[in-house]
mmCIF file of C-alpha atoms and ligand atoms in Angstrom:
data_model
loop_
_atom_site.group_PDB
_atom_site.id
_atom_site.type_symbol
_atom_site.label_atom_id
_atom_site.label_comp_id
_atom_site.label_asym_id
_atom_site.label_seq_id
_atom_site.Cartn_x
_atom_site.Cartn_y
_atom_site.Cartn_z
ATOM 1 C CA UNK A 819 175.518 107.403 39.383
ATOM 2 C CA UNK A 820 177.102 110.852 39.228
ATOM 3 C CA UNK A 821 176.404 113.360 36.489
ATOM 4 C CA UNK A 822 179.644 114.681 34.985
ATOM 5 C CA UNK A 823 179.499 118.357 34.056
ATOM 6 C CA UNK A 824 182.281 120.284 32.314
ATOM 7 C CA UNK A 825 182.840 123.957 33.064
ATOM 8 C CA UNK A 826 185.489 126.442 32.005
ATOM 9 C CA UNK A 827 188.767 126.045 33.863
ATOM 10 C CA UNK A 828 189.705 129.720 33.750
ATOM 11 C CA UNK A 829 188.335 132.739 31.941
ATOM 12 C CA UNK A 830 185.185 134.742 31.533
ATOM 13 C CA UNK A 831 182.678 132.005 32.375
ATOM 14 C CA UNK A 832 184.519 130.216 35.145
ATOM 15 C CA UNK A 833 183.355 132.147 38.184
ATOM 16 C CA UNK A 834 179.728 132.499 37.148
ATOM 17 C CA UNK A 835 179.592 128.806 36.255
ATOM 18 C CA UNK A 836 180.769 127.843 39.732
ATOM 19 C CA UNK A 837 178.387 130.398 41.223
ATOM 20 C CA UNK A 838 175.289 129.042 39.516
ATOM 21 C CA UNK A 839 176.078 125.525 40.753
ATOM 22 C CA UNK A 840 176.658 126.852 44.278
ATOM 23 C CA UNK A 841 173.420 128.865 44.095
ATOM 24 C CA UNK A 842 171.718 125.567 43.253
ATOM 25 C CA UNK A 843 172.789 124.450 46.727
ATOM 26 C CA UNK A 844 175.567 122.240 45.398
ATOM 27 C CA UNK A 845 178.655 122.148 47.609
ATOM 28 C CA UNK A 846 181.857 122.090 45.574
ATOM 29 C CA UNK A 847 185.248 121.761 47.156
ATOM 30 C CA UNK A 848 187.100 124.665 45.608
ATOM 31 C CA UNK A 849 189.145 123.178 42.843
ATOM 32 C CA UNK A 850 190.065 125.760 40.254
ATOM 33 C CA UNK A 851 193.560 124.317 40.072
ATOM 34 C CA UNK A 852 192.367 120.772 39.843
ATOM 35 C CA UNK A 853 191.092 118.876 36.848
ATOM 36 C CA UNK A 854 187.933 117.794 38.624
ATOM 37 C CA UNK A 855 186.012 117.957 41.861
ATOM 38 C CA UNK A 856 182.996 116.204 43.347
ATOM 39 C CA UNK A 857 179.995 117.744 45.025
ATOM 40 C CA UNK A 858 179.518 116.563 48.575
ATOM 41 C CA UNK A 859 175.722 116.847 48.650
ATOM 42 C CA UNK A 860 174.586 116.192 45.062
ATOM 43 C CA UNK A 861 175.510 113.413 42.606
ATOM 44 C CA UNK A 862 177.689 115.695 40.491
ATOM 45 C CA UNK A 863 181.266 115.580 39.327
ATOM 46 C CA UNK A 864 182.679 118.804 37.869
ATOM 47 C CA UNK A 865 185.446 118.791 35.247
ATOM 48 C CA UNK A 866 187.444 121.987 34.673
ATOM 49 C CA UNK A 867 188.321 122.220 30.991
ATOM 50 C CA UNK A 868 189.164 124.713 28.249
ATOM 51 C CA UNK A 869 185.829 126.124 27.111
ATOM 52 C CA UNK A 870 186.648 125.514 23.449
ATOM 53 C CA UNK A 871 186.904 121.771 24.107
ATOM 54 C CA UNK A 872 183.703 121.362 26.119
ATOM 55 C CA UNK A 873 181.306 120.591 23.211
ATOM 56 C CA UNK A 874 183.665 117.862 22.010
ATOM 57 C CA UNK A 875 183.884 116.242 25.448
ATOM 58 C CA UNK A 876 180.102 116.271 25.723
ATOM 59 C CA UNK A 877 179.626 114.820 22.248
ATOM 60 C CA UNK A 878 182.146 112.074 23.039
ATOM 61 C CA UNK A 879 180.379 111.275 26.306
ATOM 62 C CA UNK A 880 183.448 112.059 28.423
ATOM 63 C CA UNK A 881 181.217 114.612 30.138
ATOM 64 C CA UNK A 882 177.412 114.355 30.301
ATOM 65 C CA UNK A 883 176.768 118.085 30.358
ATOM 66 C CA UNK A 884 178.612 121.365 30.123
ATOM 67 C CA UNK A 885 178.381 125.095 30.683
ATOM 68 C CA UNK A 886 179.810 126.972 27.728
ATOM 69 C CA UNK A 887 179.300 130.063 25.583
ATOM 70 C CA UNK A 888 176.711 129.687 22.860
ATOM 71 C CA UNK A 889 179.355 131.087 20.483
ATOM 72 C CA UNK A 890 181.499 128.009 21.060
ATOM 73 C CA UNK A 891 178.564 125.632 20.602
ATOM 74 C CA UNK A 892 177.775 127.276 17.259
ATOM 75 C CA UNK A 893 181.390 127.287 16.152
ATOM 76 C CA UNK A 894 182.215 123.698 17.064
ATOM 77 C CA UNK A 895 179.043 122.197 15.541
ATOM 78 C CA UNK A 896 179.087 119.140 17.778
ATOM 79 C CA UNK A 897 176.171 116.819 18.384
ATOM 80 C CA UNK A 898 174.911 118.178 21.712
ATOM 81 C CA UNK A 899 171.611 119.452 23.071
ATOM 82 C CA UNK A 900 171.354 123.069 24.219
ATOM 83 C CA UNK A 901 169.067 122.850 27.251
ATOM 84 C CA UNK A 902 168.960 126.300 28.775
ATOM 85 C CA UNK A 903 170.311 129.825 28.424
ATOM 86 C CA UNK A 904 171.939 130.793 31.701
ATOM 87 C CA UNK A 905 171.785 134.591 31.685
ATOM 88 C CA UNK A 906 175.486 135.275 32.275
ATOM 89 C CA UNK A 907 178.591 135.607 30.134
ATOM 90 C CA UNK A 908 176.780 137.869 27.743
ATOM 91 C CA UNK A 909 178.903 139.014 24.829
ATOM 92 C CA UNK A 910 178.744 139.430 21.076
ATOM 93 C CA UNK A 911 180.797 138.122 18.232
ATOM 94 C CA UNK A 912 181.709 141.081 16.078
ATOM 95 C CA UNK A 913 183.866 142.226 13.227
ATOM 96 C CA UNK A 914 186.299 144.975 14.133
ATOM 97 C CA UNK A 915 188.683 146.989 12.013
ATOM 98 C CA UNK A 916 191.341 149.583 12.742
ATOM 99 C CA UNK A 917 189.949 152.851 14.104
ATOM 100 C CA UNK A 918 191.864 154.634 11.346
ATOM 101 C CA UNK A 919 189.906 152.795 8.657
ATOM 102 C CA UNK A 920 187.066 154.815 7.202
ATOM 103 C CA UNK A 921 184.377 152.138 7.380
ATOM 104 C CA UNK A 922 180.995 152.724 5.715
ATOM 105 C CA UNK A 923 179.295 149.413 5.123
ATOM 106 C CA UNK A 924 179.668 145.662 4.917
ATOM 107 C CA UNK A 925 180.966 145.940 1.362
ATOM 108 C CA UNK A 926 184.130 147.493 2.802
ATOM 109 C CA UNK A 927 185.069 144.044 4.089
ATOM 110 C CA UNK A 928 185.567 142.787 0.528
ATOM 111 C CA UNK A 929 189.147 141.758 -0.097
ATOM 112 C CA UNK A 930 190.228 142.088 3.549
ATOM 113 C CA UNK A 931 192.079 139.487 5.591
ATOM 114 C CA UNK A 932 190.034 138.694 8.702
ATOM 115 C CA UNK A 933 191.706 137.000 11.658
ATOM 116 C CA UNK A 934 189.419 134.973 13.930
ATOM 117 C CA UNK A 935 189.088 131.949 16.192
ATOM 118 C CA UNK A 936 185.563 131.557 14.811
ATOM 119 C CA UNK A 937 186.104 130.607 11.147
ATOM 120 C CA UNK A 938 182.791 128.742 10.877
ATOM 121 C CA UNK A 939 180.573 131.544 12.211
ATOM 122 C CA UNK A 940 182.493 134.330 10.482
ATOM 123 C CA UNK A 941 182.607 132.317 7.245
ATOM 124 C CA UNK A 942 178.837 131.828 7.249
ATOM 125 C CA UNK A 943 178.301 135.500 7.961
ATOM 126 C CA UNK A 944 180.482 136.547 5.026
ATOM 127 C CA UNK A 945 178.824 134.050 2.727
ATOM 128 C CA UNK A 946 175.332 135.148 3.695
ATOM 129 C CA UNK A 947 176.265 138.739 2.932
ATOM 130 C CA UNK A 948 178.108 137.895 -0.284
ATOM 131 C CA UNK A 949 181.401 139.265 0.977
ATOM 132 C CA UNK A 950 184.601 137.840 -0.415
ATOM 133 C CA UNK A 951 187.239 138.094 2.293
ATOM 134 C CA UNK A 952 190.039 135.859 3.409
ATOM 135 C CA UNK A 953 189.720 134.179 6.810
ATOM 136 C CA UNK A 954 192.855 133.575 8.855
ATOM 137 C CA UNK A 955 192.161 131.177 11.653
ATOM 138 C CA UNK A 956 194.191 131.847 14.787
ATOM 139 C CA UNK A 957 193.561 130.382 18.197
ATOM 140 C CA UNK A 958 194.207 133.316 20.519
ATOM 141 C CA UNK A 959 195.162 136.985 20.928
ATOM 142 C CA UNK A 960 193.186 137.738 17.798
ATOM 143 C CA UNK A 961 192.985 141.425 18.710
ATOM 144 C CA UNK A 962 196.676 142.003 17.999
ATOM 145 C CA UNK A 963 196.487 140.649 14.434
ATOM 146 C CA UNK A 964 195.801 144.010 12.700
ATOM 147 C CA UNK A 965 198.522 145.769 14.711
ATOM 148 C CA UNK A 966 201.215 143.315 13.625
ATOM 149 C CA UNK A 967 200.095 143.267 10.016
ATOM 150 C CA UNK A 968 198.678 139.751 10.054
ATOM 151 C CA UNK A 969 195.169 140.863 9.129
ATOM 152 C CA UNK A 970 193.063 143.917 8.262
ATOM 153 C CA UNK A 971 190.122 142.996 10.464
ATOM 154 C CA UNK A 972 189.180 140.561 13.203
ATOM 155 C CA UNK A 973 186.121 138.532 14.135
ATOM 156 C CA UNK A 974 186.144 138.213 17.910
ATOM 157 C CA UNK A 975 184.121 138.282 21.091
ATOM 158 C CA UNK A 976 183.377 141.659 22.605
ATOM 159 C CA UNK A 977 181.910 142.158 26.036
ATOM 160 C CA UNK A 978 183.055 145.400 27.647
ATOM 161 C CA UNK A 979 184.831 146.518 24.482
ATOM 162 C CA UNK A 980 188.043 147.324 26.338
ATOM 163 C CA UNK A 981 190.132 144.786 24.402
ATOM 164 C CA UNK A 982 189.140 146.460 21.129
ATOM 165 C CA UNK A 983 189.718 149.897 22.557
ATOM 166 C CA UNK A 984 193.187 149.067 23.836
ATOM 167 C CA UNK A 985 194.156 147.702 20.444
ATOM 168 C CA UNK A 986 192.959 150.671 18.411
ATOM 169 C CA UNK A 987 190.063 148.775 16.860
ATOM 170 C CA UNK A 988 186.448 149.739 16.168
ATOM 171 C CA UNK A 989 183.520 147.330 16.187
ATOM 172 C CA UNK A 990 181.765 147.603 12.819
ATOM 173 C CA UNK A 991 179.435 144.602 12.477
ATOM 174 C CA UNK A 992 177.763 142.379 15.081
ATOM 175 C CA UNK A 993 177.400 138.794 13.926
ATOM 176 C CA UNK A 994 175.671 137.293 16.942
ATOM 177 C CA UNK A 995 174.815 137.824 20.585
ATOM 178 C CA UNK A 996 175.877 135.086 22.930
ATOM 179 C CA UNK A 997 175.611 133.990 26.550
ATOM 180 C CA UNK A 998 176.435 130.931 28.618
ATOM 181 C CA UNK A 999 174.243 127.888 27.965
ATOM 182 C CA UNK A 1000 173.808 124.476 29.537
ATOM 183 C CA UNK A 1001 174.490 121.703 27.049
ATOM 184 C CA UNK A 1002 174.041 117.962 27.413
ATOM 185 C CA UNK A 1003 174.915 114.784 25.572
ATOM 186 C CA UNK A 1004 172.300 113.524 23.133
ATOM 187 C CA UNK A 1005 171.850 110.259 24.969
ATOM 188 C CA UNK A 1006 172.275 109.750 28.672
ATOM 189 C CA UNK A 1007 171.659 106.788 30.944
ATOM 190 C CA UNK A 1008 168.348 106.890 32.788
ATOM 191 C CA UNK A 1009 170.130 107.573 36.106
ATOM 192 C CA UNK A 1010 172.169 110.439 34.757
ATOM 193 C CA UNK A 1011 169.221 111.900 32.932
ATOM 194 C CA UNK A 1012 167.353 111.974 36.231
ATOM 195 C CA UNK A 1013 170.188 113.889 37.911
ATOM 196 C CA UNK A 1014 170.326 116.277 34.956
ATOM 197 C CA UNK A 1015 166.584 116.958 35.304
ATOM 198 C CA UNK A 1016 167.076 117.707 39.012
ATOM 199 C CA UNK A 1017 169.908 120.066 38.202
ATOM 200 C CA UNK A 1018 167.856 121.793 35.514
ATOM 201 C CA UNK A 1019 164.957 122.225 37.943
ATOM 202 C CA UNK A 1020 167.281 123.922 40.428
ATOM 203 C CA UNK A 1021 168.891 126.091 37.762
ATOM 204 C CA UNK A 1022 165.459 127.283 36.688
ATOM 205 C CA UNK A 1023 164.565 128.185 40.265
ATOM 206 C CA UNK A 1024 167.811 130.119 40.666
ATOM 207 C CA UNK A 1025 167.367 131.905 37.316
ATOM 208 C CA UNK A 1026 163.821 132.985 38.176
ATOM 209 C CA UNK A 1027 164.931 134.176 41.594
ATOM 210 C CA UNK A 1028 167.732 136.221 40.026
ATOM 211 C CA UNK A 1029 165.234 137.899 37.718
ATOM 212 C CA UNK A 1030 162.802 138.823 40.449
ATOM 213 C CA UNK A 1031 162.744 140.812 43.658
ATOM 214 C CA UNK A 1032 160.545 140.586 46.703
ATOM 215 C CA UNK A 1033 158.952 143.923 47.461
ATOM 216 C CA UNK A 1034 157.277 145.152 50.663
ATOM 217 C CA UNK A 1035 155.610 148.516 51.069
ATOM 218 C CA UNK A 1036 153.113 150.448 53.121
ATOM 219 C CA UNK A 1037 150.006 151.784 51.436
ATOM 220 C CA UNK A 1038 147.154 154.001 52.592
ATOM 221 C CA UNK A 1039 143.970 151.898 52.374
ATOM 222 C CA UNK A 1040 142.237 154.373 50.060
ATOM 223 C CA UNK A 1041 145.058 153.827 47.500
ATOM 224 C CA UNK A 1042 145.248 150.044 47.894
ATOM 225 C CA UNK A 1043 143.328 149.268 44.762
ATOM 226 C CA UNK A 1044 145.620 151.231 42.429
ATOM 227 C CA UNK A 1045 148.733 149.952 44.180
ATOM 228 C CA UNK A 1046 147.647 146.319 43.957
ATOM 229 C CA UNK A 1047 146.931 146.891 40.296
ATOM 230 C CA UNK A 1048 150.594 147.740 39.779
ATOM 231 C CA UNK A 1049 151.835 144.540 41.445
ATOM 232 C CA UNK A 1050 151.148 141.258 39.707
ATOM 233 C CA UNK A 1051 152.771 138.984 42.326
ATOM 234 C CA UNK A 1052 153.100 135.215 41.922
ATOM 235 C CA UNK A 1053 149.338 134.800 42.327
ATOM 236 C CA UNK A 1054 148.348 138.155 43.725
ATOM 237 C CA UNK A 1055 149.915 140.439 46.331
ATOM 238 C CA UNK A 1056 149.660 139.701 50.059
ATOM 239 C CA UNK A 1057 147.903 142.484 51.964
ATOM 240 C CA UNK A 1058 148.183 142.731 55.759
ATOM 241 C CA UNK A 1059 146.793 145.436 58.043
ATOM 242 C CA UNK A 1060 149.325 147.706 59.746
ATOM 243 C CA UNK A 1061 148.978 148.559 63.448
ATOM 244 C CA UNK A 1062 148.288 152.126 62.384
ATOM 245 C CA UNK A 1063 144.711 152.399 61.245
ATOM 246 C CA UNK A 1064 144.020 153.188 57.596
ATOM 247 C CA UNK A 1065 147.287 151.622 56.385
ATOM 248 C CA UNK A 1066 148.251 148.220 54.977
ATOM 249 C CA UNK A 1067 151.431 146.365 54.242
ATOM 250 C CA UNK A 1068 151.626 144.960 50.711
ATOM 251 C CA UNK A 1069 154.046 142.163 49.705
ATOM 252 C CA UNK A 1070 154.709 141.010 46.177
ATOM 253 C CA UNK A 1071 157.248 139.853 43.610
ATOM 254 C CA UNK A 1072 158.384 142.068 40.751
ATOM 255 C CA UNK A 1073 160.420 141.342 37.672
ATOM 256 C CA UNK A 1074 163.842 142.930 37.373
ATOM 257 C CA UNK A 1075 163.019 144.331 33.907
ATOM 258 C CA UNK A 1076 160.009 146.396 34.992
ATOM 259 C CA UNK A 1077 161.411 147.110 38.402
ATOM 260 C CA UNK A 1078 162.229 150.832 38.328
ATOM 261 C CA UNK A 1079 159.108 151.760 36.438
ATOM 262 C CA UNK A 1080 156.943 149.921 38.961
ATOM 263 C CA UNK A 1081 158.716 151.603 41.877
ATOM 264 C CA UNK A 1082 158.108 155.044 40.384
ATOM 265 C CA UNK A 1083 154.439 154.288 39.828
ATOM 266 C CA UNK A 1084 154.077 152.915 43.348
ATOM 267 C CA UNK A 1085 155.539 156.089 44.838
ATOM 268 C CA UNK A 1086 153.356 158.257 42.635
ATOM 269 C CA UNK A 1087 150.355 156.330 43.954
ATOM 270 C CA UNK A 1088 151.167 156.939 47.608
ATOM 271 C CA UNK A 1089 153.247 153.889 48.565
ATOM 272 C CA UNK A 1090 155.737 154.487 51.383
ATOM 273 C CA UNK A 1091 158.563 152.618 53.080
ATOM 274 C CA UNK A 1092 159.287 150.495 50.036
ATOM 275 C CA UNK A 1093 161.697 147.622 50.767
ATOM 276 C CA UNK A 1094 163.182 145.453 48.069
ATOM 277 C CA UNK A 1095 164.882 142.173 48.948
ATOM 278 C CA UNK A 1096 166.587 139.505 46.857
ATOM 279 C CA UNK A 1097 164.939 136.127 46.442
ATOM 280 C CA UNK A 1098 167.112 133.066 46.857
ATOM 281 C CA UNK A 1099 165.020 130.439 45.066
ATOM 282 C CA UNK A 1100 161.733 130.693 43.220
ATOM 283 C CA UNK A 1101 159.572 127.655 42.461
ATOM 284 C CA UNK A 1102 156.345 128.255 40.625
HETATM 285 C C1 PRP B 1216 187.305 137.332 24.574
HETATM 286 C C2 PRP B 1216 187.921 138.009 23.365
HETATM 287 C C3 PRP B 1216 188.636 139.219 23.915
HETATM 288 C C4 PRP B 1216 187.862 139.523 25.169
HETATM 289 C C5 PRP B 1216 186.911 140.671 24.931
HETATM 290 O O1 PRP B 1216 188.117 136.320 25.037
HETATM 291 O O2 PRP B 1216 188.775 137.151 22.669
HETATM 292 O O3 PRP B 1216 189.957 138.903 24.232
HETATM 293 O O4 PRP B 1216 187.117 138.359 25.531
HETATM 294 O O5 PRP B 1216 186.351 141.146 26.131
HETATM 295 P P1 PRP B 1216 186.198 142.716 26.412
HETATM 296 O O6 PRP B 1216 185.378 143.297 25.308
HETATM 297 O O7 PRP B 1216 185.498 142.795 27.740
HETATM 298 O O8 PRP B 1216 187.586 143.302 26.469
HETATM 299 P P2 PRP B 1216 187.593 135.140 26.014
HETATM 300 O O9 PRP B 1216 187.426 135.654 27.396
HETATM 301 O O10 PRP B 1216 186.408 134.467 25.438
HETATM 302 O O11 PRP B 1216 188.825 134.171 26.070
HETATM 303 P P3 PRP B 1216 189.177 132.912 25.158
HETATM 304 O O12 PRP B 1216 188.865 133.308 23.768
HETATM 305 O O13 PRP B 1216 190.628 132.718 25.441
HETATM 306 O O14 PRP B 1216 188.348 131.770 25.649
HETATM 307 ZN ZN1 ZN B 1217 188.310 129.910 24.996
#
């Protein structure tokens, strides 16, 4: 029994969605122009759909799982499980107004017309903050609404900010931060659930590997203790003697977040010849 997963057909999440499946060792025949494709070495069928529709397809059981922005899951309010944040497609849903508007605080949104494709999320935000504004729901090219006089403000996704910039808009309030998530249907057959668990296991291994680096360095033996103290490792660092007396080679795994700080401290403590290599999979 194949697991049917829906991913974005084209757009911001498409490439990274394909990449995470490929990094899980799943062979996909390239099929961006097709409606669906099958993996040759894993019981998976991939549907290419509009991201906005993915929660609906998963709720209806047309697809068993999906990769979609959290923003869309929150907006659509469908009955699906969010299983895992995927660490890509990071963006925020924000309110933006014309750069010429002298914006001071949230209260300035009172009485404005706000164009958005996210009426549910924006509506809740306004309500929570006791703002009375008019929401105009439009399905695309929201950023041009103020320029053509359709609205005074927009509620839209921002990632690099270049869309806002090019349209003379300024971001004034952030409503939520979002990233790609893996969603699944609330009930799945036993067979499909098993495949989903296998997929999730692989995704976790890929995610951990992406967040960590393998590090190798040479250390003078009289500094080993301090250097080892800086390197947590999976259990503890591996230490091997070098051919040159008085020196050791130390191998470990470091987290991306603390990476540069650790490197600086290692150097300050006498480490030399530091090599950093990517990890492909990480299973703890
Ligand atoms: C969003 C948003 C902007 C753009 C912002 O669209 O609607 O057009 O991305 O990105 P930037 O800050 O890097 O310029 P999205 O890619 O989600 O397309 P969609 O709404 O058509 O799905
Ligand atoms: Zn979309």
